[in-house]
């Protein structure tokens, strides 16, 4: 049976501005997404029955709630696919960490099964299925470093220099919904004007998350010793950007044992896309 392993990469929000709250409760954002060359590992094995099954190391998410299962089911129903799949997940990305693990798993599932099940959907069609699973899924489907607007689905690709990141997970899980519904969240950052600079941006969720979680505040302070530190998404992961792998690894090596972390370079194209393309050649 055909079997293929693909990475579901982490993302970082290098900045995250909240411009407005929409009538449906979602927020208008401007955010810069970059992918990291590090992520969850998903192995897909096709089956002749229509069953979709997911095997993971018991991360506490029931199968029917897992975004991987939901993504596979959504594509199977949309294209009336007569085949099934067994999916094995090796989870490396912290859940509720702001590195988009769940969304990336869903996007990697849609991209890979589109190929393995020969669905022939376009990227736009896959993103359309994906956005119903989560606001962050489309950027992983498009797979290019981009500034996102809307709720995260209007994407403008952008080029960034290669950098290394040390990403730290302070062992607290933050609920995106809790942050977005909090009365103290700032929601009126003006839209970026032309010629904007990264140094003039910020993460609008950071002050609130720091106030609610002292571990996040401690992590950001600790990282400041090595360079400007920032939180990704609605947290809890925080990162510092460095010019070399050696410098990033040095930060990780001195990480207090109460936190976890990883080091990775950014990747202009999502590793999931690069791996799938290499497989098709
Ligand atoms: C904030 C961001 C930035 O990358 O990341 P995370 O920190 O979660 O990774 C995302 O936009 C999160 O995307 P995602 O995690 O897919 O969000 P969803 O499942 O669609 O929504 C979770 C909840 O967040 C709120 N939400 C999400 C996106 C948005 N633009 N406005 C919102 O108000 C909604 O209340 C929703 O109930
Ligand atoms: N495959 C999955 N991996 C991670 N989280 C998942 C998955 N499927 C569903 N979820 C749910 O999505 C939530 C957000 O997960 P995740 O995308 O990892 O965090 P974040 O949006 O903060 O980056 C989790 O708390 C979990 O309940």
CSV table of C-alpha atoms and ligand atoms in Angstrom, one decimal:
chain,number,residue,atom,x,y,z
A,1,UNK,CA,0.0,0.0,0.0
A,2,UNK,CA,1.2,3.5,-0.8
A,3,UNK,CA,2.7,5.2,2.3
A,4,UNK,CA,4.2,8.7,2.5
A,5,UNK,CA,5.6,10.8,5.4
A,6,UNK,CA,5.3,14.6,5.3
A,7,UNK,CA,6.2,17.3,7.8
A,8,UNK,CA,3.5,19.7,9.1
A,9,UNK,CA,5.7,22.7,9.9
A,10,UNK,CA,5.5,25.3,12.7
A,11,UNK,CA,4.6,28.9,11.9
A,12,UNK,CA,5.7,32.0,13.6
A,13,UNK,CA,3.7,35.3,13.6
A,14,UNK,CA,6.6,37.7,13.3
A,15,UNK,CA,4.1,40.4,14.1
A,16,UNK,CA,0.3,40.3,14.9
A,17,UNK,CA,-1.8,43.4,14.6
A,18,UNK,CA,-5.5,43.4,15.5
A,19,UNK,CA,-7.3,46.0,13.4
A,20,UNK,CA,-11.0,45.5,14.3
A,21,UNK,CA,-13.6,43.1,15.6
A,22,UNK,CA,-16.1,41.9,13.0
A,23,UNK,CA,-19.8,41.4,13.6
A,24,UNK,CA,-19.4,37.5,13.5
A,25,UNK,CA,-16.9,37.8,16.5
A,26,UNK,CA,-13.8,37.1,14.4
A,27,UNK,CA,-11.1,39.7,14.3
A,28,UNK,CA,-9.5,41.6,11.3
A,29,UNK,CA,-5.8,41.0,11.5
A,30,UNK,CA,-2.6,41.9,9.9
A,31,UNK,CA,0.1,39.3,10.5
A,32,UNK,CA,3.4,38.2,9.1
A,33,UNK,CA,3.6,34.4,8.8
A,34,UNK,CA,6.9,32.6,8.4
A,35,UNK,CA,7.4,28.8,8.3
A,36,UNK,CA,10.0,26.9,10.3
A,37,UNK,CA,11.9,23.9,9.1
A,38,UNK,CA,10.6,21.9,12.1
A,39,UNK,CA,7.2,20.3,12.7
A,40,UNK,CA,4.9,17.4,13.4
A,41,UNK,CA,5.5,14.2,11.3
A,42,UNK,CA,2.5,12.7,9.5
A,43,UNK,CA,2.6,9.3,7.7
A,44,UNK,CA,-0.3,8.5,5.4
A,45,UNK,CA,-1.1,4.9,4.3
A,46,UNK,CA,-3.8,4.5,1.8
A,47,UNK,CA,-6.5,1.8,2.3
A,48,UNK,CA,-9.1,0.4,-0.1
A,49,UNK,CA,-12.0,0.7,2.5
A,50,UNK,CA,-13.4,4.2,3.1
A,51,UNK,CA,-12.3,4.2,6.7
A,52,UNK,CA,-10.2,7.1,8.0
A,53,UNK,CA,-8.2,6.2,11.1
A,54,UNK,CA,-5.7,8.2,13.1
A,55,UNK,CA,-3.0,6.8,15.3
A,56,UNK,CA,-1.2,9.1,17.6
A,57,UNK,CA,0.6,8.7,20.9
A,58,UNK,CA,-2.5,9.7,22.8
A,59,UNK,CA,-2.3,13.4,22.9
A,60,UNK,CA,-5.7,13.7,24.5
A,61,UNK,CA,-7.7,14.8,21.5
A,62,UNK,CA,-10.5,12.3,20.6
A,63,UNK,CA,-10.2,11.2,16.9
A,64,UNK,CA,-13.4,13.0,15.8
A,65,UNK,CA,-12.1,16.3,17.2
A,66,UNK,CA,-8.7,16.1,15.7
A,67,UNK,CA,-8.1,18.5,12.9
A,68,UNK,CA,-6.3,15.8,10.9
A,69,UNK,CA,-9.4,13.6,11.0
A,70,UNK,CA,-11.7,16.5,10.2
A,71,UNK,CA,-9.5,17.6,7.2
A,72,UNK,CA,-9.4,14.0,5.8
A,73,UNK,CA,-13.2,13.6,6.2
A,74,UNK,CA,-13.9,17.0,4.7
A,75,UNK,CA,-11.9,16.2,1.5
A,76,UNK,CA,-13.2,12.7,1.3
A,77,UNK,CA,-16.9,13.9,1.4
A,78,UNK,CA,-16.2,16.9,-0.9
A,79,UNK,CA,-14.7,14.7,-3.7
A,80,UNK,CA,-16.7,11.5,-2.8
A,81,UNK,CA,-13.4,9.6,-2.6
A,82,UNK,CA,-14.0,5.8,-2.5
A,83,UNK,CA,-10.7,5.2,-0.7
A,84,UNK,CA,-9.6,5.6,3.0
A,85,UNK,CA,-6.4,6.3,4.8
A,86,UNK,CA,-4.5,5.4,8.0
A,87,UNK,CA,-2.7,8.4,9.4
A,88,UNK,CA,0.1,8.2,12.0
A,89,UNK,CA,1.0,11.4,13.9
A,90,UNK,CA,4.3,12.1,15.7
A,91,UNK,CA,3.6,15.3,17.6
A,92,UNK,CA,6.5,17.6,18.1
A,93,UNK,CA,4.8,21.0,18.2
A,94,UNK,CA,3.3,22.1,21.5
A,95,UNK,CA,-0.5,22.3,21.5
A,96,UNK,CA,-2.0,25.7,22.1
A,97,UNK,CA,1.5,27.1,21.6
A,98,UNK,CA,0.8,29.7,18.9
A,99,UNK,CA,3.0,27.8,16.4
A,100,UNK,CA,-0.1,26.5,14.5
A,101,UNK,CA,0.4,22.8,15.0
A,102,UNK,CA,-3.2,21.8,14.6
A,103,UNK,CA,-3.8,24.1,11.6
A,104,UNK,CA,-0.5,22.8,10.0
A,105,UNK,CA,-1.5,19.2,10.6
A,106,UNK,CA,-4.9,19.9,8.9
A,107,UNK,CA,-3.3,21.6,5.9
A,108,UNK,CA,-0.7,18.9,5.4
A,109,UNK,CA,-3.5,16.3,5.5
A,110,UNK,CA,-5.4,18.2,2.8
A,111,UNK,CA,-2.4,18.7,0.6
A,112,UNK,CA,-1.1,15.1,0.9
A,113,UNK,CA,-4.5,13.4,0.4
A,114,UNK,CA,-5.3,15.7,-2.5
A,115,UNK,CA,-2.3,14.0,-4.2
A,116,UNK,CA,-2.7,10.5,-2.8
A,117,UNK,CA,-6.4,10.3,-3.5
A,118,UNK,CA,-5.9,12.1,-6.9
A,119,UNK,CA,-8.5,14.7,-6.1
A,120,UNK,CA,-6.9,17.4,-8.3
A,121,UNK,CA,-8.3,20.3,-6.3
A,122,UNK,CA,-6.5,23.6,-6.7
A,123,UNK,CA,-4.7,25.4,-3.9
A,124,UNK,CA,-7.6,27.9,-3.7
A,125,UNK,CA,-10.2,25.0,-3.4
A,126,UNK,CA,-8.1,23.3,-0.7
A,127,UNK,CA,-7.8,26.7,1.2
A,128,UNK,CA,-11.5,27.1,1.0
A,129,UNK,CA,-12.1,23.7,2.7
A,130,UNK,CA,-9.3,24.5,5.1
A,131,UNK,CA,-10.5,27.9,6.4
A,132,UNK,CA,-13.7,26.2,7.7
A,133,UNK,CA,-11.4,24.1,10.0
A,134,UNK,CA,-9.4,27.1,11.2
A,135,UNK,CA,-8.4,30.7,10.3
A,136,UNK,CA,-4.7,29.6,10.1
A,137,UNK,CA,-5.2,26.7,7.7
A,138,UNK,CA,-5.1,28.7,4.4
A,139,UNK,CA,-1.6,30.0,4.9
A,140,UNK,CA,-0.3,26.5,5.4
A,141,UNK,CA,-2.1,25.4,2.2
A,142,UNK,CA,-0.5,28.2,0.2
A,143,UNK,CA,2.8,27.5,1.8
A,144,UNK,CA,4.6,30.8,1.2
A,145,UNK,CA,5.9,33.3,3.7
A,146,UNK,CA,3.2,36.0,3.6
A,147,UNK,CA,1.5,38.9,5.2
A,148,UNK,CA,-2.1,37.9,6.0
A,149,UNK,CA,-5.1,40.1,6.3
A,150,UNK,CA,-8.8,39.4,6.8
A,151,UNK,CA,-9.1,36.7,9.5
A,152,UNK,CA,-5.8,35.4,8.1
A,153,UNK,CA,-7.0,34.1,4.7
A,154,UNK,CA,-6.0,37.1,2.4
A,155,UNK,CA,-2.4,36.5,1.7
A,156,UNK,CA,0.4,38.6,0.1
A,157,UNK,CA,3.6,36.6,-0.3
A,158,UNK,CA,6.8,38.4,0.9
A,159,UNK,CA,10.5,37.6,0.9
A,160,UNK,CA,12.5,37.5,4.1
A,161,UNK,CA,16.2,36.9,4.8
A,162,UNK,CA,17.2,33.5,6.2
A,163,UNK,CA,17.3,33.6,10.0
A,164,UNK,CA,17.5,31.1,12.8
A,165,UNK,CA,15.0,31.0,15.7
A,166,UNK,CA,15.0,29.7,19.2
A,167,UNK,CA,11.4,29.0,20.1
A,168,UNK,CA,10.5,28.5,23.8
A,169,UNK,CA,7.4,26.9,25.1
A,170,UNK,CA,6.8,28.0,28.7
A,171,UNK,CA,4.6,25.0,29.5
A,172,UNK,CA,1.3,26.9,29.6
A,173,UNK,CA,-1.4,26.3,27.0
A,174,UNK,CA,-3.2,29.4,25.9
A,175,UNK,CA,-6.7,29.2,24.4
A,176,UNK,CA,-6.9,31.4,21.3
A,177,UNK,CA,-10.7,31.9,21.9
A,178,UNK,CA,-10.0,33.1,25.4
A,179,UNK,CA,-7.6,35.8,24.3
A,180,UNK,CA,-9.8,36.9,21.4
A,181,UNK,CA,-12.9,37.3,23.7
A,182,UNK,CA,-11.0,39.1,26.5
A,183,UNK,CA,-12.2,42.7,27.1
A,184,UNK,CA,-8.7,44.0,27.6
A,185,UNK,CA,-7.4,42.9,24.2
A,186,UNK,CA,-6.4,45.9,22.0
A,187,UNK,CA,-8.4,45.8,18.8
A,188,UNK,CA,-7.7,49.1,17.0
A,189,UNK,CA,-4.2,49.0,15.6
A,190,UNK,CA,-4.2,51.0,12.3
A,191,UNK,CA,-3.6,49.1,9.1
A,192,UNK,CA,0.1,49.1,8.0
A,193,UNK,CA,1.1,51.9,5.8
A,194,UNK,CA,3.3,51.5,2.7
A,195,UNK,CA,7.0,51.0,3.5
A,196,UNK,CA,6.3,49.5,7.0
A,197,UNK,CA,9.3,48.1,8.9
A,198,UNK,CA,9.4,45.0,11.1
A,199,UNK,CA,11.0,46.9,13.9
A,200,UNK,CA,7.9,49.1,14.1
A,201,UNK,CA,5.5,46.2,14.5
A,202,UNK,CA,4.3,44.3,17.6
A,203,UNK,CA,2.2,41.4,18.8
A,204,UNK,CA,-1.1,42.9,20.0
A,205,UNK,CA,-1.9,39.9,22.2
A,206,UNK,CA,1.4,39.9,24.0
A,207,UNK,CA,0.7,42.4,26.8
A,208,UNK,CA,-2.6,40.7,27.7
A,209,UNK,CA,-1.1,37.2,27.7
A,210,UNK,CA,1.8,38.4,29.8
A,211,UNK,CA,-0.6,39.8,32.3
A,212,UNK,CA,-2.6,36.6,32.4
A,213,UNK,CA,0.4,34.2,32.5
A,214,UNK,CA,3.5,35.1,34.5
A,215,UNK,CA,5.5,32.2,32.8
A,216,UNK,CA,5.1,33.9,29.4
A,217,UNK,CA,6.4,37.2,30.9
A,218,UNK,CA,9.3,35.4,32.4
A,219,UNK,CA,10.1,33.7,29.1
A,220,UNK,CA,10.1,36.9,27.2
A,221,UNK,CA,12.4,38.5,29.8
A,222,UNK,CA,14.8,35.6,29.7
A,223,UNK,CA,15.0,35.6,25.9
A,224,UNK,CA,15.7,39.4,25.9
A,225,UNK,CA,19.3,38.5,27.1
A,226,UNK,CA,19.9,37.1,23.6
A,227,UNK,CA,18.0,39.6,21.4
A,228,UNK,CA,14.6,41.2,20.9
A,229,UNK,CA,12.0,38.6,22.0
A,230,UNK,CA,8.4,38.3,20.9
A,231,UNK,CA,5.4,36.0,21.4
A,232,UNK,CA,3.9,34.1,18.4
A,233,UNK,CA,0.1,34.2,17.8
A,234,UNK,CA,-1.9,34.2,21.0
A,235,UNK,CA,1.0,32.4,22.7
A,236,UNK,CA,2.3,30.7,24.7
A,237,UNK,CA,5.5,30.2,22.6
A,238,UNK,CA,8.0,33.0,22.5
A,239,UNK,CA,11.0,33.4,20.2
A,240,UNK,CA,14.2,35.2,19.5
A,241,UNK,CA,15.6,35.7,16.0
A,242,UNK,CA,19.3,35.1,15.4
A,243,UNK,CA,21.7,35.1,12.4
A,244,UNK,CA,23.2,31.7,12.8
A,245,UNK,CA,22.4,28.2,14.0
A,246,UNK,CA,25.3,28.3,16.5
A,247,UNK,CA,23.8,31.4,18.1
A,248,UNK,CA,20.3,29.9,18.3
A,249,UNK,CA,21.6,26.6,19.7
A,250,UNK,CA,23.5,28.6,22.3
A,251,UNK,CA,20.2,30.0,23.6
A,252,UNK,CA,18.6,26.6,23.6
A,253,UNK,CA,21.5,25.1,25.5
A,254,UNK,CA,21.0,27.5,28.4
A,255,UNK,CA,17.2,27.1,28.5
A,256,UNK,CA,16.0,26.6,32.1
A,257,UNK,CA,14.8,23.0,32.6
A,258,UNK,CA,11.2,24.1,33.4
A,259,UNK,CA,10.7,25.1,29.7
A,260,UNK,CA,11.0,23.3,26.4
A,261,UNK,CA,12.3,24.7,23.2
A,262,UNK,CA,13.6,24.0,19.7
A,263,UNK,CA,15.9,25.6,17.1
A,264,UNK,CA,15.0,26.0,13.5
A,265,UNK,CA,15.6,28.2,10.4
A,266,UNK,CA,12.8,29.9,8.6
A,267,UNK,CA,11.8,28.4,5.3
A,268,UNK,CA,10.5,30.6,2.4
A,269,UNK,CA,8.3,27.7,1.2
A,270,UNK,CA,6.6,25.3,3.6
A,271,UNK,CA,8.5,22.1,4.0
A,272,UNK,CA,5.3,20.2,3.4
A,273,UNK,CA,5.1,21.6,-0.1
A,274,UNK,CA,8.8,21.0,-0.8
A,275,UNK,CA,8.5,17.4,0.3
A,276,UNK,CA,5.3,16.7,-1.7
A,277,UNK,CA,6.8,18.2,-4.8
A,278,UNK,CA,10.0,16.1,-4.4
A,279,UNK,CA,7.8,13.0,-4.1
A,280,UNK,CA,5.9,13.9,-7.3
A,281,UNK,CA,9.1,14.3,-9.5
B,1,LIG,C1,-4.2,34.1,16.3
B,1,LIG,C2,-3.6,33.2,15.3
B,1,LIG,C3,-2.6,33.9,14.5
B,1,LIG,O1,-1.9,33.1,13.6
B,1,LIG,O2,-2.9,32.1,15.8
B,1,LIG,P1,-2.8,31.1,17.0
B,1,LIG,O3,-2.1,31.7,18.2
B,1,LIG,O4,-4.1,30.5,17.4
B,1,LIG,O5,-1.9,30.0,16.5
B,1,LIG,C4,-4.7,32.7,14.4
B,1,LIG,O6,-5.3,33.7,13.6
B,1,LIG,C5,-5.8,31.8,15.0
B,1,LIG,O7,-6.1,30.9,14.1
B,1,LIG,P2,-6.8,29.5,14.4
B,1,LIG,O8,-6.1,28.9,15.6
B,1,LIG,O9,-6.9,28.6,13.2
B,1,LIG,O10,-8.2,30.0,14.9
B,1,LIG,P3,-9.7,29.4,14.8
B,1,LIG,O11,-9.6,28.0,15.2
B,1,LIG,O12,-10.3,29.7,13.4
B,1,LIG,O13,-10.4,30.3,15.9
B,1,LIG,C6,-10.2,30.1,17.3
B,1,LIG,C7,-11.0,31.3,17.9
B,1,LIG,O14,-10.2,32.5,17.8
B,1,LIG,C8,-11.0,33.6,17.5
B,1,LIG,N1,-10.4,34.3,16.3
B,1,LIG,C9,-9.6,33.6,15.4
B,1,LIG,C10,-9.0,34.2,14.3
B,1,LIG,C11,-9.4,35.6,14.1
B,1,LIG,N2,-8.9,36.2,13.1
B,1,LIG,N3,-10.2,36.2,14.9
B,1,LIG,C12,-10.7,35.6,16.0
B,1,LIG,O15,-11.5,36.2,16.8
B,1,LIG,C13,-12.4,33.1,17.3
B,1,LIG,O16,-13.0,33.5,18.5
B,1,LIG,C14,-12.3,31.6,17.3
B,1,LIG,O17,-13.3,31.1,18.1
B,2,LIG,N1,-3.8,17.7,15.3
B,2,LIG,C1,-3.9,18.6,16.2
B,2,LIG,N2,-2.8,19.1,16.8
B,2,LIG,C2,-2.9,20.1,17.7
B,2,LIG,N3,-4.1,20.6,18.2
B,2,LIG,C3,-5.2,20.1,17.7
B,2,LIG,C4,-5.2,19.1,16.7
B,2,LIG,N4,-6.5,18.8,16.4
B,2,LIG,C5,-7.2,19.6,17.2
B,2,LIG,N5,-6.5,20.4,17.9
B,2,LIG,C6,-7.0,21.4,18.9
B,2,LIG,O1,-6.6,22.7,18.4
B,2,LIG,C7,-6.1,23.5,19.5
B,2,LIG,C8,-5.1,24.5,19.0
B,2,LIG,O2,-4.0,23.8,18.6
B,2,LIG,P1,-2.7,24.4,17.9
B,2,LIG,O3,-3.0,24.7,16.5
B,2,LIG,O4,-1.6,23.4,18.1
B,2,LIG,O5,-2.3,25.7,18.7
B,2,LIG,P2,-2.2,27.2,18.3
B,2,LIG,O6,-3.4,27.5,17.5
B,2,LIG,O7,-2.1,27.9,19.6
B,2,LIG,O8,-1.0,27.3,17.5
B,2,LIG,C9,-5.6,22.5,20.5
B,2,LIG,O9,-5.6,23.0,21.8
B,2,LIG,C10,-6.4,21.3,20.3
B,2,LIG,O10,-7.5,21.3,21.2
